[in-house]
C-alpha cells in the first residue's frame, strides 16, 4: 500500500484518496470523550521521542506553501473526495436567507481544489462563496472547474496566516466560514493568526464551521519514527504537516481569539477497508465557534 496515502489515513471518508479501496463505515459516534489507545498504540506513541531538527522544521515552515502546491501538482484534483456531508452536519449552510432578500455569504478558507465548495453550490446555487487557498495550483483548479462561475464564487490565493482577507472580502460581511482539514496544516504557533484574520471578515454572530483531525486518529498512529515535529504535530513524506487536535486545545485557541463556542465534539468512526481487510479507528473533531 502507498505509505503516502496511509499518512492521510487509509480508511476512507475524509482523507482517503483512493476511491477503489471501498471502505465502509461500521459506526459513528459523537461525543466528548477522547478515543482510548490500545496498549500497543500507547507504547508506540510513548516511544516516538525523536523530534525533527530545528533546521529542518524551519525549512518545512518556509516551504509550506511550496509543498502543498507540489501536492496538487502530483495529485491534481484526484486526492480528496467531494465532501457531500457538510449541509447534513452544519445546518447553517442550508439557511439561504431568502426572507431577508439576501444571499448567504460563505468563505471556504483553505479550499483546496473545491471538494467542499462545489457540492455546496450544487445543492444551493443561491449561495455566494468566497474561497481561498495558498496553493496557486489549487486556486487554478477551482477556477478551471466547469461549475465555477463568478456569479456564485470568488476564489483567490491567500496565506491565511499572512495575507489580510480584507484585501478580497469586505469586513464584517461573511455569514459562515468553513475550515475543513485546514488548521491542522498550519504551524501551531501561527494558528491564531488565521483565526484573527477570519474574525475580521465575519459578520457579528457569524461562525466558523470546523472539522479536522482529532487526537489519536488512525493517521496519527501511522507516522513512522522521525516524523514528529512536536506535541501532536507530524510531517508527512511529502513535507505537508498535520496537527491532531484535542477539544480543549481547540476551545482555548478559539476563545483566546475572541470566538464564542457553540459546539465542540469528537467524531469517532470505525471504518473497514474491504479490500485490505483492515478495520481502522478514525477520530475527527467537529465544532462551531461564533464571532460575538
Ligand atoms: C487537507 S487540505 C483540505 C482542502 C479542503 N479544505 C478540503 O476539504 O478538501 C488542506 C488545505 O489547506 C491549504 N492551506 C494550508 N495552509 C494554508 C494557509 N496558511 N493559508 C491558506 N491555505 C492553506 C492547503 O494548500 C490545502 O489545500
PDB file of C-alpha atoms and ligand atoms in Angstrom:
ATOM      1  CA  UNK A   1       0.000   0.000   0.000  1.00  0.00           C
ATOM      2  CA  UNK A   2       1.169   3.511  -0.739  1.00  0.00           C
ATOM      3  CA  UNK A   3       2.615   4.818   2.511  1.00  0.00           C
ATOM      4  CA  UNK A   4       1.952   8.401   1.493  1.00  0.00           C
ATOM      5  CA  UNK A   5      -1.760   7.658   1.328  1.00  0.00           C
ATOM      6  CA  UNK A   6      -1.540   5.865   4.666  1.00  0.00           C
ATOM      7  CA  UNK A   7      -0.284   9.035   6.325  1.00  0.00           C
ATOM      8  CA  UNK A   8      -3.554  10.747   5.443  1.00  0.00           C
ATOM      9  CA  UNK A   9      -5.418   7.751   6.905  1.00  0.00           C
ATOM     10  CA  UNK A  10      -6.370   4.956   4.592  1.00  0.00           C
ATOM     11  CA  UNK A  11      -9.743   4.193   5.997  1.00  0.00           C
ATOM     12  CA  UNK A  12     -11.944   6.104   3.648  1.00  0.00           C
ATOM     13  CA  UNK A  13     -14.119   9.072   4.430  1.00  0.00           C
ATOM     14  CA  UNK A  14     -12.455  12.467   4.655  1.00  0.00           C
ATOM     15  CA  UNK A  15      -8.864  11.948   3.819  1.00  0.00           C
ATOM     16  CA  UNK A  16      -8.759   8.914   1.597  1.00  0.00           C
ATOM     17  CA  UNK A  17      -7.699   9.479  -1.954  1.00  0.00           C
ATOM     18  CA  UNK A  18      -8.242   6.046  -3.351  1.00  0.00           C
ATOM     19  CA  UNK A  19     -11.890   5.540  -4.148  1.00  0.00           C
ATOM     20  CA  UNK A  20     -11.204   1.965  -5.251  1.00  0.00           C
ATOM     21  CA  UNK A  21     -10.489   0.874  -1.686  1.00  0.00           C
ATOM     22  CA  UNK A  22     -14.215   0.509  -0.940  1.00  0.00           C
ATOM     23  CA  UNK A  23     -14.286   1.394   2.683  1.00  0.00           C
ATOM     24  CA  UNK A  24     -17.401   1.174   4.752  1.00  0.00           C
ATOM     25  CA  UNK A  25     -18.208   2.898   7.992  1.00  0.00           C
ATOM     26  CA  UNK A  26     -19.120   0.469  10.748  1.00  0.00           C
ATOM     27  CA  UNK A  27     -20.187   3.034  13.261  1.00  0.00           C
ATOM     28  CA  UNK A  28     -20.066   6.711  14.020  1.00  0.00           C
ATOM     29  CA  UNK A  29     -20.304   8.193  17.461  1.00  0.00           C
ATOM     30  CA  UNK A  30     -20.162  11.815  18.518  1.00  0.00           C
ATOM     31  CA  UNK A  31     -19.223  12.846  21.991  1.00  0.00           C
ATOM     32  CA  UNK A  32     -16.883  14.429  24.434  1.00  0.00           C
ATOM     33  CA  UNK A  33     -14.560  11.552  25.139  1.00  0.00           C
ATOM     34  CA  UNK A  34     -11.211  11.035  23.521  1.00  0.00           C
ATOM     35  CA  UNK A  35     -10.507   7.681  21.888  1.00  0.00           C
ATOM     36  CA  UNK A  36      -8.615   5.439  24.296  1.00  0.00           C
ATOM     37  CA  UNK A  37      -5.485   3.959  22.743  1.00  0.00           C
ATOM     38  CA  UNK A  38      -4.835   0.218  22.824  1.00  0.00           C
ATOM     39  CA  UNK A  39      -1.772  -0.715  24.948  1.00  0.00           C
ATOM     40  CA  UNK A  40       0.292  -1.282  21.771  1.00  0.00           C
ATOM     41  CA  UNK A  41      -0.681   2.088  20.369  1.00  0.00           C
ATOM     42  CA  UNK A  42       0.121   3.821  23.665  1.00  0.00           C
ATOM     43  CA  UNK A  43       3.589   2.248  23.725  1.00  0.00           C
ATOM     44  CA  UNK A  44       4.206   3.227  20.110  1.00  0.00           C
ATOM     45  CA  UNK A  45       3.390   6.880  20.806  1.00  0.00           C
ATOM     46  CA  UNK A  46       5.382   6.934  24.042  1.00  0.00           C
ATOM     47  CA  UNK A  47       8.450   5.510  22.312  1.00  0.00           C
ATOM     48  CA  UNK A  48       8.289   8.024  19.492  1.00  0.00           C
ATOM     49  CA  UNK A  49      10.665  10.536  21.036  1.00  0.00           C
ATOM     50  CA  UNK A  50      12.748  11.682  18.040  1.00  0.00           C
ATOM     51  CA  UNK A  51      11.865  15.224  17.116  1.00  0.00           C
ATOM     52  CA  UNK A  52      12.764  16.607  13.687  1.00  0.00           C
ATOM     53  CA  UNK A  53      15.706  19.041  13.938  1.00  0.00           C
ATOM     54  CA  UNK A  54      15.065  22.759  14.268  1.00  0.00           C
ATOM     55  CA  UNK A  55      16.844  23.391  10.969  1.00  0.00           C
ATOM     56  CA  UNK A  56      14.523  21.014   9.120  1.00  0.00           C
ATOM     57  CA  UNK A  57      11.494  22.397  10.915  1.00  0.00           C
ATOM     58  CA  UNK A  58      12.337  25.936   9.808  1.00  0.00           C
ATOM     59  CA  UNK A  59      12.759  24.698   6.239  1.00  0.00           C
ATOM     60  CA  UNK A  60       9.362  22.964   6.366  1.00  0.00           C
ATOM     61  CA  UNK A  61       7.727  26.155   7.599  1.00  0.00           C
ATOM     62  CA  UNK A  62       9.427  28.231   4.917  1.00  0.00           C
ATOM     63  CA  UNK A  63       8.369  25.746   2.238  1.00  0.00           C
ATOM     64  CA  UNK A  64       4.836  25.017   3.467  1.00  0.00           C
ATOM     65  CA  UNK A  65       3.164  26.717   0.533  1.00  0.00           C
ATOM     66  CA  UNK A  66       5.521  25.121  -1.996  1.00  0.00           C
ATOM     67  CA  UNK A  67       4.926  21.665  -0.512  1.00  0.00           C
ATOM     68  CA  UNK A  68       1.138  21.991  -0.789  1.00  0.00           C
ATOM     69  CA  UNK A  69       1.469  23.321  -4.308  1.00  0.00           C
ATOM     70  CA  UNK A  70       3.611  20.302  -5.242  1.00  0.00           C
ATOM     71  CA  UNK A  71       0.998  18.082  -3.598  1.00  0.00           C
ATOM     72  CA  UNK A  72      -1.584  19.432  -6.088  1.00  0.00           C
ATOM     73  CA  UNK A  73       0.913  19.137  -8.957  1.00  0.00           C
ATOM     74  CA  UNK A  74       1.263  15.415  -8.172  1.00  0.00           C
ATOM     75  CA  UNK A  75      -2.335  14.644  -7.296  1.00  0.00           C
ATOM     76  CA  UNK A  76      -4.217  17.149  -9.423  1.00  0.00           C
ATOM     77  CA  UNK A  77      -7.898  17.096  -8.377  1.00  0.00           C
ATOM     78  CA  UNK A  78      -7.938  13.380  -7.589  1.00  0.00           C
ATOM     79  CA  UNK A  79      -6.856  13.166  -3.964  1.00  0.00           C
ATOM     80  CA  UNK A  80      -9.691  14.252  -1.691  1.00  0.00           C
ATOM     81  CA  UNK A  81     -13.225  13.040  -2.120  1.00  0.00           C
ATOM     82  CA  UNK A  82     -16.053  15.501  -2.653  1.00  0.00           C
ATOM     83  CA  UNK A  83     -17.464  16.359   0.731  1.00  0.00           C
ATOM     84  CA  UNK A  84     -21.195  15.898   0.407  1.00  0.00           C
ATOM     85  CA  UNK A  85     -21.792  15.808   4.151  1.00  0.00           C
ATOM     86  CA  UNK A  86     -21.361  19.466   5.014  1.00  0.00           C
ATOM     87  CA  UNK A  87     -25.027  20.525   4.886  1.00  0.00           C
ATOM     88  CA  UNK A  88     -26.013  17.391   6.817  1.00  0.00           C
ATOM     89  CA  UNK A  89     -23.543  18.226   9.575  1.00  0.00           C
ATOM     90  CA  UNK A  90     -23.823  22.014   9.575  1.00  0.00           C
ATOM     91  CA  UNK A  91     -27.364  23.335   9.238  1.00  0.00           C
ATOM     92  CA  UNK A  92     -26.027  26.924   8.927  1.00  0.00           C
ATOM     93  CA  UNK A  93     -25.055  26.091   5.362  1.00  0.00           C
ATOM     94  CA  UNK A  94     -28.673  25.361   4.474  1.00  0.00           C
ATOM     95  CA  UNK A  95     -30.015  28.651   5.692  1.00  0.00           C
ATOM     96  CA  UNK A  96     -30.485  30.592   2.495  1.00  0.00           C
ATOM     97  CA  UNK A  97     -31.728  33.956   3.639  1.00  0.00           C
ATOM     98  CA  UNK A  98     -34.468  34.449   1.095  1.00  0.00           C
ATOM     99  CA  UNK A  99     -36.656  36.147   3.642  1.00  0.00           C
ATOM    100  CA  UNK A 100     -34.118  38.920   4.036  1.00  0.00           C
ATOM    101  CA  UNK A 101     -33.728  39.103   0.289  1.00  0.00           C
ATOM    102  CA  UNK A 102     -30.017  38.442   0.567  1.00  0.00           C
ATOM    103  CA  UNK A 103     -27.742  35.516  -0.149  1.00  0.00           C
ATOM    104  CA  UNK A 104     -25.887  33.535   2.454  1.00  0.00           C
ATOM    105  CA  UNK A 105     -22.234  34.530   2.114  1.00  0.00           C
ATOM    106  CA  UNK A 106     -19.712  31.783   2.804  1.00  0.00           C
ATOM    107  CA  UNK A 107     -15.915  31.749   2.937  1.00  0.00           C
ATOM    108  CA  UNK A 108     -14.223  28.449   2.347  1.00  0.00           C
ATOM    109  CA  UNK A 109     -10.821  29.001   3.926  1.00  0.00           C
ATOM    110  CA  UNK A 110      -8.151  26.617   2.576  1.00  0.00           C
ATOM    111  CA  UNK A 111     -10.458  25.372  -0.170  1.00  0.00           C
ATOM    112  CA  UNK A 112      -8.001  23.040  -1.926  1.00  0.00           C
ATOM    113  CA  UNK A 113      -9.465  22.132  -5.308  1.00  0.00           C
ATOM    114  CA  UNK A 114     -13.044  22.747  -4.195  1.00  0.00           C
ATOM    115  CA  UNK A 115     -14.170  19.371  -2.824  1.00  0.00           C
ATOM    116  CA  UNK A 116     -16.363  21.171  -0.336  1.00  0.00           C
ATOM    117  CA  UNK A 117     -17.261  24.208  -2.371  1.00  0.00           C
ATOM    118  CA  UNK A 118     -18.712  22.581  -5.499  1.00  0.00           C
ATOM    119  CA  UNK A 119     -21.012  20.109  -3.710  1.00  0.00           C
ATOM    120  CA  UNK A 120     -22.315  23.064  -1.677  1.00  0.00           C
ATOM    121  CA  UNK A 121     -23.039  25.128  -4.767  1.00  0.00           C
ATOM    122  CA  UNK A 122     -24.631  22.158  -6.484  1.00  0.00           C
ATOM    123  CA  UNK A 123     -27.025  21.835  -3.572  1.00  0.00           C
ATOM    124  CA  UNK A 124     -27.793  25.531  -3.322  1.00  0.00           C
ATOM    125  CA  UNK A 125     -26.764  27.756  -6.247  1.00  0.00           C
ATOM    126  CA  UNK A 126     -28.138  30.762  -4.356  1.00  0.00           C
ATOM    127  CA  UNK A 127     -25.118  30.811  -2.053  1.00  0.00           C
ATOM    128  CA  UNK A 128     -22.216  33.155  -2.694  1.00  0.00           C
ATOM    129  CA  UNK A 129     -18.929  31.506  -1.830  1.00  0.00           C
ATOM    130  CA  UNK A 130     -15.562  33.157  -1.381  1.00  0.00           C
ATOM    131  CA  UNK A 131     -12.796  30.578  -1.417  1.00  0.00           C
ATOM    132  CA  UNK A 132      -9.078  30.849  -0.862  1.00  0.00           C
ATOM    133  CA  UNK A 133      -6.010  28.683  -0.610  1.00  0.00           C
ATOM    134  CA  UNK A 134      -2.299  29.458  -0.512  1.00  0.00           C
ATOM    135  CA  UNK A 135      -1.512  26.953  -3.273  1.00  0.00           C
ATOM    136  CA  UNK A 136      -1.704  28.742  -6.655  1.00  0.00           C
ATOM    137  CA  UNK A 137      -2.315  25.385  -8.357  1.00  0.00           C
ATOM    138  CA  UNK A 138      -5.280  24.605  -6.129  1.00  0.00           C
ATOM    139  CA  UNK A 139      -6.783  28.026  -6.874  1.00  0.00           C
ATOM    140  CA  UNK A 140      -6.265  27.404 -10.582  1.00  0.00           C
ATOM    141  CA  UNK A 141      -8.017  24.026 -10.393  1.00  0.00           C
ATOM    142  CA  UNK A 142     -11.018  25.709  -8.756  1.00  0.00           C
ATOM    143  CA  UNK A 143     -11.147  28.363 -11.486  1.00  0.00           C
ATOM    144  CA  UNK A 144     -10.958  25.715 -14.209  1.00  0.00           C
ATOM    145  CA  UNK A 145     -13.771  23.604 -12.773  1.00  0.00           C
ATOM    146  CA  UNK A 146     -16.730  23.750 -15.206  1.00  0.00           C
ATOM    147  CA  UNK A 147     -19.016  24.527 -12.251  1.00  0.00           C
ATOM    148  CA  UNK A 148     -17.032  27.654 -11.373  1.00  0.00           C
ATOM    149  CA  UNK A 149     -18.867  30.892 -12.097  1.00  0.00           C
ATOM    150  CA  UNK A 150     -18.155  34.415 -10.932  1.00  0.00           C
ATOM    151  CA  UNK A 151     -21.875  34.798 -10.247  1.00  0.00           C
ATOM    152  CA  UNK A 152     -21.635  32.375  -7.356  1.00  0.00           C
ATOM    153  CA  UNK A 153     -17.986  32.214  -6.440  1.00  0.00           C
ATOM    154  CA  UNK A 154     -14.834  34.240  -5.983  1.00  0.00           C
ATOM    155  CA  UNK A 155     -11.633  32.255  -5.477  1.00  0.00           C
ATOM    156  CA  UNK A 156      -8.293  33.865  -4.696  1.00  0.00           C
ATOM    157  CA  UNK A 157      -4.860  32.947  -3.438  1.00  0.00           C
ATOM    158  CA  UNK A 158      -4.126  33.838   0.167  1.00  0.00           C
ATOM    159  CA  UNK A 159      -1.968  32.662   3.031  1.00  0.00           C
ATOM    160  CA  UNK A 160      -4.401  32.775   5.927  1.00  0.00           C
ATOM    161  CA  UNK A 161      -1.578  33.445   8.396  1.00  0.00           C
ATOM    162  CA  UNK A 162      -0.095  36.333   6.411  1.00  0.00           C
ATOM    163  CA  UNK A 163      -2.359  37.987   3.863  1.00  0.00           C
ATOM    164  CA  UNK A 164      -5.225  40.165   5.057  1.00  0.00           C
ATOM    165  CA  UNK A 165      -8.523  38.628   3.908  1.00  0.00           C
ATOM    166  CA  UNK A 166      -9.950  42.169   3.758  1.00  0.00           C
ATOM    167  CA  UNK A 167      -7.956  42.692   0.558  1.00  0.00           C
ATOM    168  CA  UNK A 168     -10.578  40.473  -1.109  1.00  0.00           C
ATOM    169  CA  UNK A 169     -13.565  40.405   1.234  1.00  0.00           C
ATOM    170  CA  UNK A 170     -15.336  43.257   2.938  1.00  0.00           C
ATOM    171  CA  UNK A 171     -15.000  43.439   6.709  1.00  0.00           C
ATOM    172  CA  UNK A 172     -17.990  42.049   8.703  1.00  0.00           C
ATOM    173  CA  UNK A 173     -19.628  40.602   5.588  1.00  0.00           C
ATOM    174  CA  UNK A 174     -19.429  36.789   5.815  1.00  0.00           C
ATOM    175  CA  UNK A 175     -22.143  34.668   7.445  1.00  0.00           C
ATOM    176  CA  UNK A 176     -20.289  31.369   7.626  1.00  0.00           C
ATOM    177  CA  UNK A 177     -16.659  30.306   7.204  1.00  0.00           C
ATOM    178  CA  UNK A 178     -15.803  26.649   6.686  1.00  0.00           C
ATOM    179  CA  UNK A 179     -12.419  25.463   7.913  1.00  0.00           C
ATOM    180  CA  UNK A 180     -12.243  21.836   6.872  1.00  0.00           C
ATOM    181  CA  UNK A 181      -8.958  19.946   7.400  1.00  0.00           C
ATOM    182  CA  UNK A 182      -7.005  23.205   7.081  1.00  0.00           C
ATOM    183  CA  UNK A 183      -5.949  24.409  10.534  1.00  0.00           C
ATOM    184  CA  UNK A 184      -4.164  21.083  11.098  1.00  0.00           C
ATOM    185  CA  UNK A 185      -1.862  22.028   8.209  1.00  0.00           C
ATOM    186  CA  UNK A 186      -0.857  25.305   9.862  1.00  0.00           C
ATOM    187  CA  UNK A 187       2.013  25.522  12.364  1.00  0.00           C
ATOM    188  CA  UNK A 188       0.513  25.635  15.899  1.00  0.00           C
ATOM    189  CA  UNK A 189       2.321  28.914  16.580  1.00  0.00           C
ATOM    190  CA  UNK A 190       0.542  30.524  13.628  1.00  0.00           C
ATOM    191  CA  UNK A 191      -2.975  29.111  14.021  1.00  0.00           C
ATOM    192  CA  UNK A 192      -4.113  32.183  15.951  1.00  0.00           C
ATOM    193  CA  UNK A 193      -3.157  34.404  13.005  1.00  0.00           C
ATOM    194  CA  UNK A 194      -5.543  32.530  10.706  1.00  0.00           C
ATOM    195  CA  UNK A 195      -8.358  32.789  13.270  1.00  0.00           C
ATOM    196  CA  UNK A 196      -7.790  36.531  13.790  1.00  0.00           C
ATOM    197  CA  UNK A 197      -7.782  37.074  10.041  1.00  0.00           C
ATOM    198  CA  UNK A 198     -11.100  35.253   9.588  1.00  0.00           C
ATOM    199  CA  UNK A 199     -12.640  37.077  12.564  1.00  0.00           C
ATOM    200  CA  UNK A 200     -12.384  40.417  10.762  1.00  0.00           C
ATOM    201  CA  UNK A 201     -14.443  39.381   7.732  1.00  0.00           C
ATOM    202  CA  UNK A 202     -17.142  37.503   9.684  1.00  0.00           C
ATOM    203  CA  UNK A 203     -20.373  39.346  10.478  1.00  0.00           C
ATOM    204  CA  UNK A 204     -21.077  39.748  14.192  1.00  0.00           C
ATOM    205  CA  UNK A 205     -22.793  36.454  15.046  1.00  0.00           C
ATOM    206  CA  UNK A 206     -21.208  34.781  12.023  1.00  0.00           C
ATOM    207  CA  UNK A 207     -19.477  31.484  12.655  1.00  0.00           C
ATOM    208  CA  UNK A 208     -16.661  29.139  11.738  1.00  0.00           C
ATOM    209  CA  UNK A 209     -17.693  25.571  10.957  1.00  0.00           C
ATOM    210  CA  UNK A 210     -14.731  23.397  11.754  1.00  0.00           C
ATOM    211  CA  UNK A 211     -13.797  19.798  11.024  1.00  0.00           C
ATOM    212  CA  UNK A 212     -10.300  18.365  11.337  1.00  0.00           C
ATOM    213  CA  UNK A 213      -8.149  15.558  12.725  1.00  0.00           C
ATOM    214  CA  UNK A 214      -8.615  14.633  16.381  1.00  0.00           C
ATOM    215  CA  UNK A 215      -6.004  13.276  18.766  1.00  0.00           C
ATOM    216  CA  UNK A 216      -5.417   9.512  18.469  1.00  0.00           C
ATOM    217  CA  UNK A 217      -6.761   9.332  14.929  1.00  0.00           C
ATOM    218  CA  UNK A 218      -5.506   6.344  12.958  1.00  0.00           C
ATOM    219  CA  UNK A 219      -3.484   8.674  10.704  1.00  0.00           C
ATOM    220  CA  UNK A 220      -1.513   9.885  13.739  1.00  0.00           C
ATOM    221  CA  UNK A 221      -0.538   6.346  14.649  1.00  0.00           C
ATOM    222  CA  UNK A 222       0.699   5.559  11.141  1.00  0.00           C
ATOM    223  CA  UNK A 223       3.552   8.050  11.251  1.00  0.00           C
ATOM    224  CA  UNK A 224       6.958   6.437  11.234  1.00  0.00           C
ATOM    225  CA  UNK A 225       9.602   7.445  13.741  1.00  0.00           C
ATOM    226  CA  UNK A 226      11.372  10.617  12.600  1.00  0.00           C
ATOM    227  CA  UNK A 227       8.121  12.334  11.559  1.00  0.00           C
ATOM    228  CA  UNK A 228       7.375  14.070  14.831  1.00  0.00           C
ATOM    229  CA  UNK A 229       7.649  17.862  14.879  1.00  0.00           C
ATOM    230  CA  UNK A 230       6.269  18.475  18.360  1.00  0.00           C
ATOM    231  CA  UNK A 231       3.357  17.526  20.591  1.00  0.00           C
ATOM    232  CA  UNK A 232       0.571  16.125  18.358  1.00  0.00           C
ATOM    233  CA  UNK A 233       2.292  17.569  15.258  1.00  0.00           C
ATOM    234  CA  UNK A 234       3.790  15.458  12.444  1.00  0.00           C
ATOM    235  CA  UNK A 235       5.245  15.761   8.952  1.00  0.00           C
ATOM    236  CA  UNK A 236       4.280  13.520   6.033  1.00  0.00           C
ATOM    237  CA  UNK A 237       6.793  12.240   3.492  1.00  0.00           C
ATOM    238  CA  UNK A 238       5.705  14.932   1.061  1.00  0.00           C
ATOM    239  CA  UNK A 239       6.572  17.724   3.531  1.00  0.00           C
ATOM    240  CA  UNK A 240       2.958  18.645   4.376  1.00  0.00           C
ATOM    241  CA  UNK A 241       2.253  18.702   8.102  1.00  0.00           C
ATOM    242  CA  UNK A 242      -0.608  17.721  10.311  1.00  0.00           C
ATOM    243  CA  UNK A 243      -1.657  18.624  13.829  1.00  0.00           C
ATOM    244  CA  UNK A 244      -4.071  16.409  15.805  1.00  0.00           C
ATOM    245  CA  UNK A 245      -6.444  18.437  17.974  1.00  0.00           C
ATOM    246  CA  UNK A 246      -7.926  17.889  21.388  1.00  0.00           C
ATOM    247  CA  UNK A 247     -11.205  19.609  22.188  1.00  0.00           C
ATOM    248  CA  UNK A 248      -9.587  21.587  24.999  1.00  0.00           C
ATOM    249  CA  UNK A 249      -6.782  22.871  22.810  1.00  0.00           C
ATOM    250  CA  UNK A 250      -9.237  23.986  20.145  1.00  0.00           C
ATOM    251  CA  UNK A 251     -11.612  25.613  22.613  1.00  0.00           C
ATOM    252  CA  UNK A 252      -8.833  27.584  24.233  1.00  0.00           C
ATOM    253  CA  UNK A 253      -7.409  28.641  20.848  1.00  0.00           C
ATOM    254  CA  UNK A 254     -10.749  29.973  19.594  1.00  0.00           C
ATOM    255  CA  UNK A 255     -11.654  31.633  22.905  1.00  0.00           C
ATOM    256  CA  UNK A 256      -8.314  33.436  23.142  1.00  0.00           C
ATOM    257  CA  UNK A 257      -9.049  34.898  19.735  1.00  0.00           C
ATOM    258  CA  UNK A 258     -12.469  36.275  20.612  1.00  0.00           C
ATOM    259  CA  UNK A 259     -14.783  33.460  19.494  1.00  0.00           C
ATOM    260  CA  UNK A 260     -17.697  32.018  21.469  1.00  0.00           C
ATOM    261  CA  UNK A 261     -18.070  28.237  21.464  1.00  0.00           C
ATOM    262  CA  UNK A 262     -21.344  26.788  20.251  1.00  0.00           C
ATOM    263  CA  UNK A 263     -20.375  23.139  19.873  1.00  0.00           C
ATOM    264  CA  UNK A 264     -17.150  21.170  20.013  1.00  0.00           C
ATOM    265  CA  UNK A 265     -17.050  17.375  19.925  1.00  0.00           C
ATOM    266  CA  UNK A 266     -15.129  14.338  18.789  1.00  0.00           C
ATOM    267  CA  UNK A 267     -16.466  12.251  15.924  1.00  0.00           C
ATOM    268  CA  UNK A 268     -15.341   8.645  16.301  1.00  0.00           C
ATOM    269  CA  UNK A 269     -15.711   6.393  13.300  1.00  0.00           C
ATOM    270  CA  UNK A 270     -14.730   2.836  12.773  1.00  0.00           C
ATOM    271  CA  UNK A 271     -14.175   2.079   9.156  1.00  0.00           C
ATOM    272  CA  UNK A 272     -13.496  -1.223   7.497  1.00  0.00           C
ATOM    273  CA  UNK A 273     -11.416  -1.322   4.383  1.00  0.00           C
ATOM    274  CA  UNK A 274     -12.901  -4.232   2.444  1.00  0.00           C
ATOM    275  CA  UNK A 275     -10.018  -4.689   0.053  1.00  0.00           C
ATOM    276  CA  UNK A 276      -7.325  -4.796   2.732  1.00  0.00           C
ATOM    277  CA  UNK A 277      -9.491  -6.379   5.410  1.00  0.00           C
ATOM    278  CA  UNK A 278      -8.475  -3.638   7.832  1.00  0.00           C
ATOM    279  CA  UNK A 279     -10.584  -2.007  10.471  1.00  0.00           C
ATOM    280  CA  UNK A 280      -9.335   1.417  11.432  1.00  0.00           C
ATOM    281  CA  UNK A 281     -10.433   3.932  14.045  1.00  0.00           C
ATOM    282  CA  UNK A 282     -10.755   7.486  12.801  1.00  0.00           C
ATOM    283  CA  UNK A 283     -11.028  10.456  15.124  1.00  0.00           C
ATOM    284  CA  UNK A 284     -12.186  13.823  13.893  1.00  0.00           C
ATOM    285  CA  UNK A 285     -13.173  16.923  15.742  1.00  0.00           C
ATOM    286  CA  UNK A 286     -16.223  18.886  14.680  1.00  0.00           C
ATOM    287  CA  UNK A 287     -17.001  22.281  16.113  1.00  0.00           C
ATOM    288  CA  UNK A 288     -18.768  25.558  15.709  1.00  0.00           C
ATOM    289  CA  UNK A 289     -17.417  28.871  17.015  1.00  0.00           C
ATOM    290  CA  UNK A 290     -19.066  32.264  16.573  1.00  0.00           C
ATOM    291  CA  UNK A 291     -17.922  35.833  16.465  1.00  0.00           C
ATOM    292  CA  UNK A 292     -19.565  37.537  19.419  1.00  0.00           C
TER     293      UNK A 292
HETATM  294  C1  LIG B   1      -6.076  18.787   3.692  1.00  0.00           C
HETATM  295  S1  LIG B   1      -6.281  20.074   2.515  1.00  0.00           S
HETATM  296  C2  LIG B   1      -8.023  20.371   2.659  1.00  0.00           C
HETATM  297  C3  LIG B   1      -8.609  21.095   1.482  1.00  0.00           C
HETATM  298  C4  LIG B   1     -10.099  21.390   1.556  1.00  0.00           C
HETATM  299  N1  LIG B   1     -10.462  22.191   2.696  1.00  0.00           N
HETATM  300  C5  LIG B   1     -10.919  20.109   1.550  1.00  0.00           C
HETATM  301  O1  LIG B   1     -11.677  19.899   2.484  1.00  0.00           O
HETATM  302  O2  LIG B   1     -10.804  19.331   0.613  1.00  0.00           O
HETATM  303  C6  LIG B   1      -5.544  21.459   3.349  1.00  0.00           C
HETATM  304  C7  LIG B   1      -5.522  22.724   2.506  1.00  0.00           C
HETATM  305  O3  LIG B   1      -5.114  23.830   3.295  1.00  0.00           O
HETATM  306  C8  LIG B   1      -4.315  24.694   2.498  1.00  0.00           C
HETATM  307  N2  LIG B   1      -3.513  25.509   3.416  1.00  0.00           N
HETATM  308  C9  LIG B   1      -2.605  25.075   4.322  1.00  0.00           C
HETATM  309  N3  LIG B   1      -2.068  26.113   4.983  1.00  0.00           N
HETATM  310  C10 LIG B   1      -2.657  27.244   4.478  1.00  0.00           C
HETATM  311  C11 LIG B   1      -2.514  28.631   4.752  1.00  0.00           C
HETATM  312  N4  LIG B   1      -1.637  29.078   5.661  1.00  0.00           N
HETATM  313  N5  LIG B   1      -3.275  29.506   4.057  1.00  0.00           N
HETATM  314  C12 LIG B   1      -4.147  29.063   3.109  1.00  0.00           C
HETATM  315  N6  LIG B   1      -4.313  27.756   2.810  1.00  0.00           N
HETATM  316  C13 LIG B   1      -3.580  26.860   3.481  1.00  0.00           C
HETATM  317  C14 LIG B   1      -3.516  23.715   1.635  1.00  0.00           C
HETATM  318  O4  LIG B   1      -2.989  24.304   0.467  1.00  0.00           O
HETATM  319  C15 LIG B   1      -4.567  22.647   1.334  1.00  0.00           C
HETATM  320  O5  LIG B   1      -5.258  22.946   0.144  1.00  0.00           O
END
